[in-house]
Amino acid sequence: MPASLISEASARSALGATRILLAEQGLDRVSVDWHNGVSRIGMTHFRRGKSFLITYSSKLWPHLPYEMRLDVIAHEVAHATLPYGHDHNSVWLRKCLELGGNGNPTDAVPD
């Protein structure tokens, strides 16, 4: 299978794990999907100051080790729990760590 394709199990796992964590945070309204970019592993999208969508790179995700995937999910859900503008400040850091992330503002995709 080409590396650029996401296995069905991997896709269900990433999107499903994100939806579960979002639901635990009371954020059932936030959607989760894939994007085709390669400059960001994950991204939280905002409208009118509130999160409405988390996307993950369909091209980069298959190359991430399991632990990094968990960190990215926690990272993006932490953004989704906060109003727009917190970026990677101390409030975001606390939330990311609380959700099980490593608190790194960015991660490089392994070779």
XYZ file of N, CA, C and O in Angstrom:
444
model
N 0.849 -1.180 0.000
C 0.000 0.000 0.000
C 0.889 1.235 0.000
O 1.816 1.335 0.790
N 0.608 2.236 -0.850
C 1.414 3.460 -0.860
C 1.356 4.172 0.488
O 0.321 4.196 1.141
N 2.487 4.765 0.887
C 2.559 5.433 2.189
C 1.591 6.598 2.290
O 1.176 6.974 3.379
N 1.199 7.191 1.155
C 0.309 8.348 1.201
C -1.135 7.974 1.513
O -1.951 8.837 1.786
N -1.459 6.692 1.471
C -2.817 6.258 1.791
C -2.913 5.897 3.267
O -1.999 5.343 3.851
N -4.018 6.217 3.849
C -4.256 5.894 5.252
C -5.045 4.608 5.311
O -6.064 4.468 4.644
N -4.570 3.672 6.112
C -5.334 2.437 6.254
C -6.647 2.762 6.947
O -6.752 3.717 7.713
N -7.651 1.973 6.677
C -8.966 2.206 7.279
C -8.880 2.162 8.795
O -9.463 2.986 9.486
N -8.089 1.221 9.323
C -7.952 1.103 10.776
C -7.279 2.341 11.356
O -7.687 2.865 12.388
N -6.244 2.835 10.683
C -5.550 4.031 11.155
C -6.476 5.233 11.140
O -6.496 6.034 12.071
N -7.252 5.362 10.071
C -8.179 6.482 9.961
C -9.234 6.432 11.054
O -9.508 7.419 11.715
N -9.820 5.248 11.248
C -10.832 5.114 12.308
C -10.217 5.438 13.662
O -10.834 6.075 14.491
N -9.026 4.973 13.887
C -8.374 5.180 15.174
C -8.142 6.661 15.449
O -8.465 7.151 16.513
N -7.561 7.366 14.490
C -7.256 8.788 14.685
C -8.524 9.611 14.852
O -8.655 10.386 15.803
N -9.444 9.462 13.922
C -10.669 10.251 13.970
C -11.531 9.835 15.150
O -12.091 10.671 15.856
N -11.612 8.527 15.385
C -12.408 8.027 16.504
C -11.858 8.449 17.851
O -12.605 8.882 18.730
N -10.537 8.341 18.017
C -9.921 8.747 19.284
C -10.126 10.235 19.534
O -10.396 10.662 20.661
N -10.039 11.023 18.470
C -10.258 12.470 18.612
C -11.696 12.752 19.007
O -11.952 13.560 19.904
N -12.637 12.075 18.361
C -14.055 12.299 18.689
C -14.366 11.914 20.139
O -15.140 12.595 20.817
N -13.762 10.835 20.602
C -13.980 10.414 21.991
C -13.447 11.472 22.946
O -14.128 11.875 23.895
N -12.227 11.949 22.696
C -11.635 12.963 23.570
C -12.429 14.270 23.508
O -12.651 14.919 24.533
N -12.892 14.639 22.329
C -13.733 15.838 22.199
C -15.020 15.681 22.998
O -15.437 16.603 23.705
N -15.660 14.522 22.895
C -16.906 14.277 23.627
C -16.671 14.358 25.126
O -17.499 14.906 25.864
N -15.553 13.821 25.592
C -15.230 13.892 27.021
C -15.063 15.337 27.488
O -15.263 15.637 28.659
N -14.714 16.220 26.568
C -14.546 17.637 26.878
C -15.815 18.445 26.601
O -15.813 19.671 26.695
N -16.898 17.754 26.223
C -18.159 18.435 25.931
C -18.156 19.139 24.584
O -18.889 20.114 24.397
N -17.335 18.669 23.647
C -17.205 19.330 22.354
C -17.701 18.458 21.207
O -17.038 18.314 20.179
N -18.891 17.911 21.353
C -19.473 17.072 20.301
C -19.692 17.840 19.000
O -19.777 17.244 17.933
N -19.761 19.159 19.069
C -20.026 19.988 17.881
C -18.813 20.110 16.971
O -18.926 20.543 15.833
N -17.614 19.746 17.448
C -16.392 19.867 16.648
C -16.252 18.641 15.743
O -16.282 17.511 16.210
N -16.107 18.876 14.451
C -15.931 17.799 13.476
C -14.452 17.438 13.366
O -13.573 18.222 13.725
N -14.186 16.256 12.826
C -12.814 15.773 12.644
C -12.707 15.195 11.239
O -13.584 14.460 10.788
N -11.612 15.539 10.538
C -11.452 15.057 9.166
C -9.968 15.091 8.784
O -9.122 15.423 9.609
N -9.683 14.764 7.550
C -8.322 14.760 6.997
C -8.131 15.965 6.088
O -9.089 16.453 5.496
N -6.883 16.435 5.990
C -6.526 17.420 4.963
C -5.346 16.860 4.171
O -4.695 15.911 4.609
N -5.089 17.434 3.016
C -4.055 16.914 2.129
C -2.720 17.644 2.242
O -1.807 17.359 1.479
N -2.612 18.581 3.150
C -1.383 19.360 3.276
C -0.231 18.575 3.882
O -0.419 17.497 4.449
N 0.954 19.136 3.752
C 2.144 18.509 4.328
C 2.913 19.468 5.229
O 3.967 19.129 5.752
N 2.394 20.676 5.440
C 3.100 21.627 6.297
C 2.665 21.524 7.760
O 3.362 22.020 8.640
N 1.527 20.888 8.027
C 1.033 20.723 9.400
C 0.497 19.314 9.574
O -0.282 18.835 8.758
N 0.884 18.699 10.687
C 0.359 17.365 10.992
C -1.112 17.473 11.363
O -1.941 16.699 10.921
N -1.425 18.444 12.201
C -2.798 18.656 12.642
C -3.106 20.130 12.710
O -2.196 20.969 12.803
N -4.385 20.450 12.671
C -4.796 21.847 12.726
C -6.204 21.944 13.294
O -7.075 21.142 12.944
N -6.398 22.920 14.166
C -7.727 23.206 14.691
C -8.225 24.467 14.011
O -7.536 25.481 13.989
N -9.417 24.393 13.447
C -10.000 25.498 12.700
C -11.049 26.189 13.578
O -11.824 25.526 14.265
N -11.060 27.520 13.524
C -11.971 28.322 14.337
C -12.860 29.182 13.451
O -12.477 29.591 12.367
N -14.064 29.444 13.958
C -15.007 30.370 13.334
C -15.672 31.145 14.459
O -16.176 30.537 15.410
N -15.632 32.454 14.341
C -16.214 33.332 15.374
C -15.672 33.007 16.766
O -16.416 32.987 17.752
N -14.380 32.689 16.839
C -13.730 32.470 18.123
C -13.891 31.092 18.720
O -13.342 30.800 19.775
N -14.664 30.210 18.058
C -14.889 28.864 18.584
C -14.391 27.823 17.588
O -14.503 27.996 16.372
N -13.874 26.733 18.129
C -13.407 25.659 17.259
C -14.601 24.965 16.601
O -15.658 24.837 17.200
N -14.413 24.552 15.355
C -15.478 23.808 14.682
C -14.944 22.599 13.918
O -15.714 21.740 13.518
N -13.617 22.510 13.738
C -13.072 21.419 12.950
C -11.617 21.164 13.332
O -10.843 22.105 13.496
N -11.252 19.886 13.481
C -9.864 19.465 13.622
C -9.543 18.622 12.397
O -10.317 17.735 12.039
N -8.412 18.915 11.757
C -7.987 18.112 10.618
C -6.566 17.599 10.844
O -5.758 18.234 11.518
N -6.298 16.431 10.257
C -4.973 15.812 10.293
C -4.503 15.580 8.869
O -5.315 15.303 7.984
N -3.204 15.658 8.661
C -2.632 15.450 7.340
C -2.705 13.978 6.938
O -2.084 13.112 7.570
N -3.413 13.706 5.856
C -3.520 12.334 5.366
C -2.188 11.849 4.788
O -1.955 10.650 4.684
N -1.317 12.772 4.435
C -0.016 12.403 3.876
C 1.028 12.159 4.965
O 1.920 11.328 4.812
N 0.940 12.882 6.077
C 1.938 12.754 7.144
C 1.564 11.720 8.201
O 2.435 11.076 8.779
N 0.264 11.563 8.465
C -0.199 10.700 9.560
C 0.365 9.277 9.499
O 0.797 8.738 10.517
N 0.404 8.649 8.324
C 0.898 7.263 8.276
C 2.359 7.113 8.698
O 2.797 6.019 9.029
N 3.111 8.200 8.705
C 4.540 8.149 9.045
C 4.806 8.410 10.523
O 5.955 8.363 10.958
N 3.763 8.707 11.286
C 3.945 9.047 12.695
C 3.933 7.806 13.572
O 3.072 6.948 13.417
N 4.871 7.733 14.524
C 4.789 6.654 15.505
C 3.550 6.842 16.380
O 3.018 7.943 16.524
N 3.109 5.764 16.975
C 1.891 5.751 17.788
C 1.891 6.851 18.854
O 0.910 7.581 18.993
N 2.984 6.987 19.612
C 3.039 7.989 20.687
C 2.888 9.400 20.141
O 2.247 10.247 20.766
N 3.475 9.661 18.983
C 3.360 10.986 18.389
C 1.925 11.254 17.956
O 1.425 12.373 18.095
N 1.249 10.238 17.461
C -0.163 10.400 17.084
C -0.994 10.808 18.298
O -1.841 11.694 18.216
N -0.744 10.149 19.431
C -1.478 10.498 20.651
C -1.193 11.933 21.069
O -2.095 12.665 21.492
N 0.074 12.361 20.956
C 0.440 13.742 21.294
C -0.273 14.744 20.390
O -0.766 15.775 20.863
N -0.321 14.452 19.094
C -0.974 15.357 18.147
C -2.463 15.461 18.447
O -3.034 16.555 18.426
N -3.097 14.349 18.752
C -4.525 14.370 19.093
C -4.756 15.228 20.334
O -5.615 16.110 20.342
N -3.979 15.014 21.386
C -4.122 15.824 22.606
C -3.852 17.298 22.312
O -4.550 18.185 22.816
N -2.846 17.567 21.502
C -2.471 18.934 21.123
C -3.655 19.655 20.474
O -4.003 20.776 20.871
N -4.269 19.013 19.482
C -5.362 19.661 18.761
C -6.629 19.768 19.600
O -7.327 20.782 19.548
N -6.922 18.756 20.391
C -8.104 18.845 21.265
C -7.894 19.944 22.307
O -8.842 20.668 22.643
N -6.678 20.119 22.791
C -6.400 21.222 23.728
C -6.738 22.556 23.070
O -7.361 23.423 23.696
N -6.339 22.740 21.811
C -6.709 23.973 21.096
C -8.224 24.108 21.023
O -8.766 25.197 21.244
N -8.908 23.016 20.706
C -10.360 23.065 20.516
C -11.105 23.431 21.792
O -12.192 24.005 21.731
N -10.532 23.114 22.953
C -11.217 23.409 24.216
C -11.130 24.883 24.612
O -11.870 25.316 25.486
N -10.236 25.610 23.965
C -9.991 27.008 24.339
C -10.482 27.963 23.261
O -10.495 27.608 22.085
N -10.843 29.190 23.643
C -11.230 30.174 22.622
C -10.029 30.510 21.727
O -8.876 30.368 22.137
N -10.328 30.984 20.539
C -9.290 31.385 19.594
C -8.345 32.398 20.244
O -8.763 33.262 20.987
N -7.070 32.253 19.954
C -6.094 33.229 20.416
C -5.152 32.732 21.492
O -4.180 33.400 21.824
N -5.409 31.563 22.053
C -4.518 31.047 23.084
C -3.226 30.482 22.505
O -2.229 30.382 23.200
N -3.252 30.123 21.246
C -2.076 29.563 20.584
C -1.403 28.531 21.483
O -2.053 27.610 21.926
N -0.121 28.702 21.765
C 0.607 27.743 22.612
C 1.041 28.395 23.919
O 2.164 28.206 24.380
N 0.126 29.145 24.527
C 0.461 29.829 25.778
C 0.342 28.881 26.978
O 0.113 27.680 26.824
N 0.495 29.414 28.177
C 0.495 28.577 29.382
C -0.865 27.911 29.631
O -0.926 26.804 30.166
N -1.956 28.562 29.239
C -3.293 27.971 29.408
C -3.414 26.751 28.497
O -3.864 25.678 28.916
N -2.983 26.918 27.236
C -2.995 25.792 26.305
C -2.086 24.666 26.809
O -2.461 23.496 26.767
N -0.900 25.017 27.286
C 0.056 24.015 27.769
C -0.552 23.172 28.889
O -0.471 21.949 28.867
N -1.186 23.823 29.849
C -1.836 23.089 30.953
C -2.880 22.117 30.419
O -2.959 20.962 30.847
N -3.696 22.592 29.478
C -4.762 21.744 28.935
C -4.170 20.582 28.142
O -4.621 19.440 28.272
N -3.157 20.844 27.357
C -2.523 19.787 26.562
C -1.952 18.703 27.479
O -2.162 17.511 27.245
N -1.253 19.108 28.522
C -0.690 18.144 29.472
C -1.795 17.371 30.184
O -1.691 16.157 30.397
N -2.861 18.065 30.547
C -4.013 17.422 31.207
C -4.618 16.334 30.323
O -5.069 15.301 30.812
N -4.606 16.565 29.009
C -5.182 15.611 28.061
C -4.211 14.501 27.674
O -4.539 13.642 26.863
N -2.999 14.536 28.238
C -2.036 13.475 27.973
C -1.010 13.786 26.911
O -0.214 12.918 26.532
N -1.004 15.014 26.400
C -0.016 15.409 25.397
C 1.317 15.747 26.037
O 1.431 15.865 27.257
N 2.329 15.937 25.194
C 3.660 16.260 25.707
C 3.879 17.758 25.862
O 4.895 18.179 26.413
N 2.964 18.563 25.366
C 3.065 20.013 25.515
C 3.963 20.707 24.504
O 4.146 21.909 24.576
N 4.508 19.958 23.566
C 5.329 20.587 22.521
C 4.451 21.355 21.564
O 3.459 20.822 21.074
N 4.810 22.607 21.279
C 3.992 23.380 20.343
C 4.045 22.843 18.911
O 3.096 22.978 18.162
N 5.158 22.223 18.523
C 5.277 21.627 17.190
C 6.089 20.350 17.291
O 6.918 20.188 18.188
N 5.862 19.458 16.374
C 6.626 18.217 16.279
C 7.058 18.013 14.842
O 6.283 18.274 13.926
N 8.271 17.538 14.669
C 8.766 17.226 13.331
C 8.365 15.799 12.967
O 8.372 14.913 13.813
N 8.012 15.620 11.721
C 7.671 14.284 11.234
C 8.954 13.469 11.138
O 9.939 13.933 10.562
N 8.981 12.275 11.714
C 10.189 11.459 11.638
C 10.506 11.056 10.200
O 9.609 10.904 9.382
N 11.800 10.892 9.927
C 12.225 10.461 8.586
C 11.830 9.025 8.324
O 11.745 8.215 9.142
